[in-house]
Tab-separated table of C-alpha atoms and ligand atoms in Angstrom:
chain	number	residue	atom	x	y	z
A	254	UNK	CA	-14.081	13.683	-12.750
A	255	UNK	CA	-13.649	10.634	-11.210
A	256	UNK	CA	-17.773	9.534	-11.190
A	257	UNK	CA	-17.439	10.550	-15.267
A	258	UNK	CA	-14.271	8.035	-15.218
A	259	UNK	CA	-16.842	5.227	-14.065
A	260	UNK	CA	-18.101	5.723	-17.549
A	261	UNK	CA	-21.943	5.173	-16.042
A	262	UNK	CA	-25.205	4.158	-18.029
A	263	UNK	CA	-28.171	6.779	-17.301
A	264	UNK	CA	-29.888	2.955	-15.695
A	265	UNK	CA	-26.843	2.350	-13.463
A	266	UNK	CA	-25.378	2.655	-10.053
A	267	UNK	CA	-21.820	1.786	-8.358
A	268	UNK	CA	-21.982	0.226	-4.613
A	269	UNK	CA	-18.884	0.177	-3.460
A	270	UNK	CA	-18.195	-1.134	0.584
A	271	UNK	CA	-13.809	-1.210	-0.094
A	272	UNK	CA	-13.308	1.448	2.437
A	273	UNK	CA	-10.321	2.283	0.297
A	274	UNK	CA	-12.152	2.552	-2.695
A	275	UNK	CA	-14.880	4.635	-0.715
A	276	UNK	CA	-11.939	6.821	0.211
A	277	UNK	CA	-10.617	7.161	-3.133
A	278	UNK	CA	-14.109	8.001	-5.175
A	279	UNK	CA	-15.467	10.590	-2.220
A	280	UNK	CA	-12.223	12.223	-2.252
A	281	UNK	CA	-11.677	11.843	0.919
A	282	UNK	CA	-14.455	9.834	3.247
A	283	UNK	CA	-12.904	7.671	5.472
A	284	UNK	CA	-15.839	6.171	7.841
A	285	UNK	CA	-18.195	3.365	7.453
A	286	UNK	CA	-20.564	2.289	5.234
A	287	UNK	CA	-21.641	2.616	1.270
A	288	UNK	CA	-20.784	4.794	-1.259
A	289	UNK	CA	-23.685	4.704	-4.064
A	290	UNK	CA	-22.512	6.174	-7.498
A	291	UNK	CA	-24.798	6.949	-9.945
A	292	UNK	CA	-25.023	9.887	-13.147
A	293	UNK	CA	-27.945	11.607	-10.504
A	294	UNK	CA	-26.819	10.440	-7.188
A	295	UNK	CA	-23.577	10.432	-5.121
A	296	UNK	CA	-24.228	9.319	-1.173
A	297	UNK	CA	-22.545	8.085	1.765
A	298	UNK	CA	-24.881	5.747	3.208
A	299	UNK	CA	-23.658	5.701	7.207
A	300	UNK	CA	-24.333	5.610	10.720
A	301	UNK	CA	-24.489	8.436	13.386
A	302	UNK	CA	-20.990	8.080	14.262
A	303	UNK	CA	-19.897	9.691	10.200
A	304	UNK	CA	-22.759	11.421	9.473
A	305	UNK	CA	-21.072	14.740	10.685
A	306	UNK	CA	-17.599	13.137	9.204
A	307	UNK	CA	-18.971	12.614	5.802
A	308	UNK	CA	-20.010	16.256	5.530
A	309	UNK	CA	-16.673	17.420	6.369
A	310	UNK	CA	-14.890	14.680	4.359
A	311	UNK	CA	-16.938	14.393	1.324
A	312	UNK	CA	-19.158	17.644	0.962
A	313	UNK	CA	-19.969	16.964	-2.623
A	314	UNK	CA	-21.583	14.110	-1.387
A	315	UNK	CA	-25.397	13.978	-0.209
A	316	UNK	CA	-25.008	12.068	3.334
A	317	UNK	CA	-28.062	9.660	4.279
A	318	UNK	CA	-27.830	8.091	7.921
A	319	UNK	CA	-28.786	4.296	8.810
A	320	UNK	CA	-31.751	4.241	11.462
A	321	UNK	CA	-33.804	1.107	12.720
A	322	UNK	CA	-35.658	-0.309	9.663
A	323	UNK	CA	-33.305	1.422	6.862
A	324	UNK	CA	-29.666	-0.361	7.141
A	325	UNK	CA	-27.697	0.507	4.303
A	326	UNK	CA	-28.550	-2.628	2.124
A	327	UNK	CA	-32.474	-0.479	1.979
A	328	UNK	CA	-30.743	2.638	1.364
A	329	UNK	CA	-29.344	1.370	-1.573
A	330	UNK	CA	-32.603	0.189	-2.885
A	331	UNK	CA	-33.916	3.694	-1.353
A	332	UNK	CA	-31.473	5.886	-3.744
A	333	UNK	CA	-31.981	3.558	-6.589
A	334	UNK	CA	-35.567	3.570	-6.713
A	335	UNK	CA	-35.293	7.568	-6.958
A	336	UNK	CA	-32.683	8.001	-9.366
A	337	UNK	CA	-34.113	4.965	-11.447
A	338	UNK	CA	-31.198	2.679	-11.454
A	339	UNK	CA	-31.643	-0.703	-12.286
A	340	UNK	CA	-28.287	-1.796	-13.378
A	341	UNK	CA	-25.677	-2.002	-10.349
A	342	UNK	CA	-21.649	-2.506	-10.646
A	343	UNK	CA	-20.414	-4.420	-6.699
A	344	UNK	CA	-17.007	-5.190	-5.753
A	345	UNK	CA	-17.033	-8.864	-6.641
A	346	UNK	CA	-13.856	-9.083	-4.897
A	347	UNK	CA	-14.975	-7.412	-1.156
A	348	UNK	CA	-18.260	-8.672	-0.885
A	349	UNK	CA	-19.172	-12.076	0.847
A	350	UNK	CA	-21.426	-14.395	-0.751
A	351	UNK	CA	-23.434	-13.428	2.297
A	352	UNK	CA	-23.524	-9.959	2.398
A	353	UNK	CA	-23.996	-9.782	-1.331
A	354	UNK	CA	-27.472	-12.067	-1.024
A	355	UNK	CA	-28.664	-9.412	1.304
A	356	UNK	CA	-27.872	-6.696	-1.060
A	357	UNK	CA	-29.819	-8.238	-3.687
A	358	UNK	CA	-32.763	-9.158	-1.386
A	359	UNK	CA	-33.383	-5.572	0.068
A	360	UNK	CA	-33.098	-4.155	-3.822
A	361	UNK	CA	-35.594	-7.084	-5.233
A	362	UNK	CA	-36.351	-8.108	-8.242
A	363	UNK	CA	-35.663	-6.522	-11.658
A	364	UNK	CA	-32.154	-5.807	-10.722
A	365	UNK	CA	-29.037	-6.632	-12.555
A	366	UNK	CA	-25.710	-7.498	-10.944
A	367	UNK	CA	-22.552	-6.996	-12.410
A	368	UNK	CA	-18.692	-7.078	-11.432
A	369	UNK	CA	-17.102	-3.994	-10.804
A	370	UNK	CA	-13.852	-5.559	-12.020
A	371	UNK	CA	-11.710	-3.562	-10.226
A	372	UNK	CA	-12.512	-1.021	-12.086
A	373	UNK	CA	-11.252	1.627	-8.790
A	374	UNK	CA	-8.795	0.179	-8.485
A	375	UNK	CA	-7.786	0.293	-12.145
A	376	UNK	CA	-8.158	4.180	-11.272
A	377	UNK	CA	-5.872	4.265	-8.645
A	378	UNK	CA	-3.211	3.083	-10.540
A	379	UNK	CA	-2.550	6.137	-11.696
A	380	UNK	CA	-1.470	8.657	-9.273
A	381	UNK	CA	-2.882	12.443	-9.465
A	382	UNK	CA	-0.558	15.569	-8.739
A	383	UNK	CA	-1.993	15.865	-5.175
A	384	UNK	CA	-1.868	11.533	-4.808
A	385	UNK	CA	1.598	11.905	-5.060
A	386	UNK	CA	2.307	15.073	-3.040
A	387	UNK	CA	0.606	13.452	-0.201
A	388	UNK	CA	3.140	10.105	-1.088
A	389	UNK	CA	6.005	11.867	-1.514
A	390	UNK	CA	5.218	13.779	2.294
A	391	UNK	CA	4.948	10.706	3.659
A	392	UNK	CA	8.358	9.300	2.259
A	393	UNK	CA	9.988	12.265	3.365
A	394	UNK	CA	8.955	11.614	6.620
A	395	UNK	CA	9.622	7.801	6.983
A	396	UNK	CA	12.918	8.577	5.305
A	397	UNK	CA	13.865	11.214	7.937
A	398	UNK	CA	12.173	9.447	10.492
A	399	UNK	CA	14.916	6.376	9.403
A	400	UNK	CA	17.853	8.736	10.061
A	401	UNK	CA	16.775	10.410	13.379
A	402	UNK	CA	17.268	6.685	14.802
A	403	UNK	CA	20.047	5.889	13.734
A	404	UNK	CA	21.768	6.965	16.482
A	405	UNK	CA	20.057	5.656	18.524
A	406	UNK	CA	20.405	1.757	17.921
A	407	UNK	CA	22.964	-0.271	20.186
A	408	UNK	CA	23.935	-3.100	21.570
A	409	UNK	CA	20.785	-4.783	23.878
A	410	UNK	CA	18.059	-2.508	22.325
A	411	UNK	CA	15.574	-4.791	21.006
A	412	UNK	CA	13.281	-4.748	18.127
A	413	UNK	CA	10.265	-3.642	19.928
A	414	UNK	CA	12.375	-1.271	21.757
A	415	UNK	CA	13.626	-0.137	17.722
A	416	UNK	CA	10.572	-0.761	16.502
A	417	UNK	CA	8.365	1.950	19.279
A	418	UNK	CA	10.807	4.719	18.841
A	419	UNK	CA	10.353	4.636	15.212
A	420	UNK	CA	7.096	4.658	14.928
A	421	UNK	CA	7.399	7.351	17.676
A	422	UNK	CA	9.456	9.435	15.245
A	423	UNK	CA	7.194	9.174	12.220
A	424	UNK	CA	4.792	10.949	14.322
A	425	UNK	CA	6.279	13.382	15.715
A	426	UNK	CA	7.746	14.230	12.107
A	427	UNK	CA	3.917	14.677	11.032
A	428	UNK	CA	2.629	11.164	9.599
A	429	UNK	CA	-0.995	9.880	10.543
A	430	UNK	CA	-0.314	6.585	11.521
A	431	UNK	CA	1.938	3.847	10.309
A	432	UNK	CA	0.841	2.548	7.050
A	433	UNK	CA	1.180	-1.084	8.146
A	434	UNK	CA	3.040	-2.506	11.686
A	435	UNK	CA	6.644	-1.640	11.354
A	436	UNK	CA	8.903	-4.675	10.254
A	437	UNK	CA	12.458	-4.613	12.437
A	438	UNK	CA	14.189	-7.886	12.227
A	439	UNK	CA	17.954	-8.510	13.460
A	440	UNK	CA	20.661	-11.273	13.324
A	441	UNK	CA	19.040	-14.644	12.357
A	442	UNK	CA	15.514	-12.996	12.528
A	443	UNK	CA	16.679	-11.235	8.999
A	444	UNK	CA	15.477	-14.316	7.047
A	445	UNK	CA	12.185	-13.779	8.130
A	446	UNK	CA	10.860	-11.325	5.053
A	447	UNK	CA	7.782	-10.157	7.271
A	448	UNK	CA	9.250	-10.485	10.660
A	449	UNK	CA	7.329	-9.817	13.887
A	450	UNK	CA	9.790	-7.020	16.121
A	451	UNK	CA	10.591	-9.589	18.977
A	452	UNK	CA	12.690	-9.359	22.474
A	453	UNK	CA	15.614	-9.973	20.958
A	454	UNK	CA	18.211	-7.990	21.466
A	455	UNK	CA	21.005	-6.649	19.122
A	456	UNK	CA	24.200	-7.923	19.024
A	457	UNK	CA	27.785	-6.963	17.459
A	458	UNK	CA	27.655	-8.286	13.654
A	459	UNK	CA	23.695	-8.159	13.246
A	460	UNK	CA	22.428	-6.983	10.645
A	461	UNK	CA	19.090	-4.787	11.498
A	462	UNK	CA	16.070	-4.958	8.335
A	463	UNK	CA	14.123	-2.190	9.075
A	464	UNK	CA	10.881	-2.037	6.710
A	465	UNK	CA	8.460	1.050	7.902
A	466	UNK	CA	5.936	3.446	6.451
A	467	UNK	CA	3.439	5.761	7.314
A	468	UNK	CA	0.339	7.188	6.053
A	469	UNK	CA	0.228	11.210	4.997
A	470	UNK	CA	-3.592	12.388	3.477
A	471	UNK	CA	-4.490	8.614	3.415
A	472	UNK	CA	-1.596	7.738	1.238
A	473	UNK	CA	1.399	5.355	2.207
A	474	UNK	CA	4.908	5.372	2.192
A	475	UNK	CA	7.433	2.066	2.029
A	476	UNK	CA	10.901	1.832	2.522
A	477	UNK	CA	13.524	-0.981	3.735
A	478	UNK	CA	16.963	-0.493	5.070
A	479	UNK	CA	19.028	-2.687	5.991
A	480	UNK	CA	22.472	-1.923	8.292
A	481	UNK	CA	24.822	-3.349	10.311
A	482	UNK	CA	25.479	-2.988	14.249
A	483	UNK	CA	29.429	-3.688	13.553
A	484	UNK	CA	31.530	-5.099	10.881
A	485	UNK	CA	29.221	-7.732	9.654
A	486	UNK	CA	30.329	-11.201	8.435
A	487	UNK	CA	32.065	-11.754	4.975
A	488	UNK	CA	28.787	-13.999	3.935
A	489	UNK	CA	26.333	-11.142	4.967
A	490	UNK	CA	28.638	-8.181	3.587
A	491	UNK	CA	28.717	-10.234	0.187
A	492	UNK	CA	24.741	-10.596	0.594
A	493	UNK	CA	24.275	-7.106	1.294
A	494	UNK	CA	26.015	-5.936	-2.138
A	495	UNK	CA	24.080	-8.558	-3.772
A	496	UNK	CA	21.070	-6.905	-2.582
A	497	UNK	CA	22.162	-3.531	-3.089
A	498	UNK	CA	23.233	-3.860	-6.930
A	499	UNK	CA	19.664	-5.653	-7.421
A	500	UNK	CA	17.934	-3.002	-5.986
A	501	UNK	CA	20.331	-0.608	-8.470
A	502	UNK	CA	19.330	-2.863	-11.628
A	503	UNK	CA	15.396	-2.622	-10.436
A	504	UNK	CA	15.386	1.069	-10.265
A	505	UNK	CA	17.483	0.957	-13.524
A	506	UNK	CA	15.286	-0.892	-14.905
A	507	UNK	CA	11.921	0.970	-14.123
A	508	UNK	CA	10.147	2.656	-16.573
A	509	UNK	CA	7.512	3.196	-18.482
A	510	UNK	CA	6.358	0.639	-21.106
A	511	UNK	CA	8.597	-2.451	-19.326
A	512	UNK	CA	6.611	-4.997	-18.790
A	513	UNK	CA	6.510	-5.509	-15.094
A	514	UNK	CA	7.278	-9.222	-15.337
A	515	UNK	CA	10.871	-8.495	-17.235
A	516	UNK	CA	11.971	-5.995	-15.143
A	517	UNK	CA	11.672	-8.732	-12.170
A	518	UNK	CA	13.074	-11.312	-14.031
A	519	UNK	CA	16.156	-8.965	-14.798
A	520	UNK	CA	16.613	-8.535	-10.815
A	521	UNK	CA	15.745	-11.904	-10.082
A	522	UNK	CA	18.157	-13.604	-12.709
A	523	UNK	CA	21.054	-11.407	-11.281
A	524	UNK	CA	20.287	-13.047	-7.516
A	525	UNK	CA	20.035	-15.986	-8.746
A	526	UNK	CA	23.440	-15.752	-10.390
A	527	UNK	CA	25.191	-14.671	-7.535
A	528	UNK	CA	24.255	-18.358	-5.676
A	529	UNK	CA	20.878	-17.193	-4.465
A	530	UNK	CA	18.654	-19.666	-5.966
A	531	UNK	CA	15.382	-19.685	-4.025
A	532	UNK	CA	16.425	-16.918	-1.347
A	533	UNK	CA	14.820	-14.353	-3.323
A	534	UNK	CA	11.519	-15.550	-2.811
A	535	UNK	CA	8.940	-12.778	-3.043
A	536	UNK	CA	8.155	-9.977	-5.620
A	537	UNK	CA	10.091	-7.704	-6.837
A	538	UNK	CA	7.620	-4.383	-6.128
A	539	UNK	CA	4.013	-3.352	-5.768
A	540	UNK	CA	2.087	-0.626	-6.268
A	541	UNK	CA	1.664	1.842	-3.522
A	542	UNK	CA	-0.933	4.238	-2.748
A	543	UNK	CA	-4.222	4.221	-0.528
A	544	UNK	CA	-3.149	0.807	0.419
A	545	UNK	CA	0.224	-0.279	0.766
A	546	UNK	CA	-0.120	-3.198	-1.337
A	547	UNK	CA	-1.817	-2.164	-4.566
A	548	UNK	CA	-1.454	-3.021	-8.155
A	549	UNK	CA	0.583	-3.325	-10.606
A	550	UNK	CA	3.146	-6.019	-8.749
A	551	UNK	CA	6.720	-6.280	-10.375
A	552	UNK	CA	6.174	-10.388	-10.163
A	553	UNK	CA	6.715	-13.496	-12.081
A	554	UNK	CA	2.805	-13.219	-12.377
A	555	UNK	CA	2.506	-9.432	-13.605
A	556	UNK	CA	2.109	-8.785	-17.091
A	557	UNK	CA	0.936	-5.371	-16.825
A	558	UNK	CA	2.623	-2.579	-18.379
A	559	UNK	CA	4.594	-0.041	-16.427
A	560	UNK	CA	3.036	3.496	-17.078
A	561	UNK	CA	4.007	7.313	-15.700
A	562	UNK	CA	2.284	7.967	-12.634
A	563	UNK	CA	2.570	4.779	-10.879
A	564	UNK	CA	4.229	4.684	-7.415
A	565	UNK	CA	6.049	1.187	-7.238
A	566	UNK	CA	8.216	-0.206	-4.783
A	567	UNK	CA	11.718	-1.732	-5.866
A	568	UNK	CA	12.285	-4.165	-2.855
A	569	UNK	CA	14.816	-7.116	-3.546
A	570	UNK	CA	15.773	-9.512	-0.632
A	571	UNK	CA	17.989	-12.374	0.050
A	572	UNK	CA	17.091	-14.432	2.694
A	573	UNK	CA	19.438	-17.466	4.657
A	574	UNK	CA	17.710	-19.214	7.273
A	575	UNK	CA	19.701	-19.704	10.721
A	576	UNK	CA	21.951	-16.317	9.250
A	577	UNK	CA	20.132	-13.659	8.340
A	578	UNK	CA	18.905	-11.720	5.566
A	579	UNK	CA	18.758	-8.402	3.502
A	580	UNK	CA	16.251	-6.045	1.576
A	581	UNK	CA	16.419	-2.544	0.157
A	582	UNK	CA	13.395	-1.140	-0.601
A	583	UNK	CA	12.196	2.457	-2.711
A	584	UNK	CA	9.398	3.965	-3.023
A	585	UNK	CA	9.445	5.079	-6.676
A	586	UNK	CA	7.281	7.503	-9.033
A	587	UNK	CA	7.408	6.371	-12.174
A	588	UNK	CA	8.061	9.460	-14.450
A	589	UNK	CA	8.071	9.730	-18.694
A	590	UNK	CA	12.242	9.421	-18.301
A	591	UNK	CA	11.965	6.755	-15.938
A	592	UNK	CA	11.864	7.160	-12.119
A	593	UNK	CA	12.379	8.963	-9.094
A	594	UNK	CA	13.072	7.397	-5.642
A	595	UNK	CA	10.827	8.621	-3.051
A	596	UNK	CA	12.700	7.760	-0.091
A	597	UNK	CA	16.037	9.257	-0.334
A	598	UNK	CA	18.242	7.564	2.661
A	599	UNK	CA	21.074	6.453	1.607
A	600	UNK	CA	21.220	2.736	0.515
A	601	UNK	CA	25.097	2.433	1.289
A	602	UNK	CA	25.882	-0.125	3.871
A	603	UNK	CA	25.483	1.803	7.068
A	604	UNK	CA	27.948	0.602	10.113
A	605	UNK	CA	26.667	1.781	13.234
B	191	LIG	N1	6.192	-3.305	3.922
B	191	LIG	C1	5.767	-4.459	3.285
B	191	LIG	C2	6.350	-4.562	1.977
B	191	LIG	O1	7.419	-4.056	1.738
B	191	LIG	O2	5.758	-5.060	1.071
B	192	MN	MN1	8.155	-2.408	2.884
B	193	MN	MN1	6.902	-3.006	-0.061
């Protein structure tokens, strides 16, 4: 189904190296090497290490193994010259300039080269019923993984210390792996929107910006609380509700047939009206899926249209150098009505 969605020419082929495109058009392969596309031919084009992978991964999928003298660059001239393809679709966007020439040099002359165009990921957009079972598993776990720590968070714990028994948690609740290195930022470090975890350690009237996810069936999960270790300050209580009724008009405001770039404006307009100008200084949302940053993007940039079956984050922040900061972030499924949240802890200022 999703080869016919390619919408192929009897002449041409799809060589596709995006390991998350790979993923996504196998169904499942998540090794090295090529995937070649065409009406005749589906292959993984690999080394020993996935050949036995591959068939496990991908079994609708003929597996050919790179040996001395046959790299996957002759491969792909290899499979074309059997299936006749002389027309053939590469990421424009993944390949280097270098890697690319030695594509074309191995399948010779006669060839034409055209953009994919992001065609895959145009796919992916769009989540299938088992896409967003495996999201909506992996939510459930970083969302429960979120309250089983809770508990756990005092004064002179760190952020590494915070940061290792979450991810520790998020195992043990059954995710894969993290879907991207756990964010745990506390007191001043708060302004930082992509914080490293650090040696700091927590302190009465922090505020703790926890952003996590894991990965369930290759697909991710995203969510951001924020909470406080003590009564915070009057300037960080006021940010938090800021934050929160953002987040509240962004999920409001989700649906499908918005244009991505109002629905950010809306949010952003209301921080900036509270006396945020300029502390709100990232998108909005993103798409979520095999990767964890994928498109559409609520943004000032995005002028896509917001469609059911998208999985989009809702993630407003304020940010105050030298104080701290705030962000609340969903996981969302867009849906014909509007949306569902993902990642059901609670978004109510937490006081530990
Ligand atoms: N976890 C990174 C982000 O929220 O975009
Ligand atoms: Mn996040
Ligand atoms: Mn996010």
């Amino acid at each position: 189904m999703l080869i016919q969605a390619l919408d192929l020419a009897a002449d041409a082929a799809v060589v596709v190296h995006n390991p998350s495109n790979m993923f996504y058009l196998s169904s499942g392969y998540t090794g090295e090497g090529v995937v070649y596309i065409s009406r005749k031919t589906q292959a993984i084009i690999t080394d020993f290490r996935y050949t036995e992978q591959a068939g496990q991964q991908a079994p609708a999928f003929r597996c050919v193994m790179t040996e001395k003298g046959m790299n996957h660059d002759q491969w792909v001239q290899k499979l074309a010259q059997e299936d006749g393809a002389t027309v053939f679709y590469y990421e424009d966007d993944y390949l280097t300039v270098k890697a690319f020439q030695a594509l074309r040099d191995a399948v010779g002359d006669g060839a034409t080269w055209l953009p994919l165009a992001q065609k895959p990921e145009k796919l992916r957009e769009i989540k299938s019923e088992e896409e967003i079972r495996c999201i909506r598993e992996a939510c459930r776990i970083t969302s429960a993984a979120f309250l089983k720590v809770l508990p756990e968070i005092r004064e002179g714990m760190t952020e590494k210390e915070l940061t290792i028994r979450f991810n520790y948690l998020q195992l043990q609740l059954g995710a894969q792996g993290n879907s991207f290195s756990t964010i745990c930022a506390s007191g001043e470090n708060g302004s930082l929107p992509h914080a490293i975890p650090s040696d700091r350690k927590f302190r009465k009237g922090d505020m703790i910006t926890l952003d996590v996810g894991c990965k369930v069936g290759g697909y991710c999960s995203d969510m951001t609380r924020t909470v406080a270790l003590g009564e915070p300050s009057a300037e960080m209580r006021k940010v938090y509700d800021t934050v929160l009724e953002a987040q509240r008009l962004g999920r409001e405001a989700l649906a499908p047939g918005k244009s991505c770039y109002e629905i950010d404006k809306q949010v952003r307009d209301y921080i900036d009206g509270q006396g945020y100008v300029g502390r709100f200084g990232h998108g909005l949302g993103h798409g979520v899926g095999i990767d964890i940053h994928e498109n559409p993007r609520l943004s000032m940039t995005c002028h896509d249209t917001v469609q059911a079956g998208h999985v989009l984050t809702v993630e407003p922040g304020i940010y105050l150098p030298g104080v701290g900061g705030v962000r609340i972030e969903d996981t969302c499924l867009v849906t014909p009505e509007g949306n569902e949240p993902l990642t059901p802890a609670t978004k109510e200022l937490i006081i530990l």
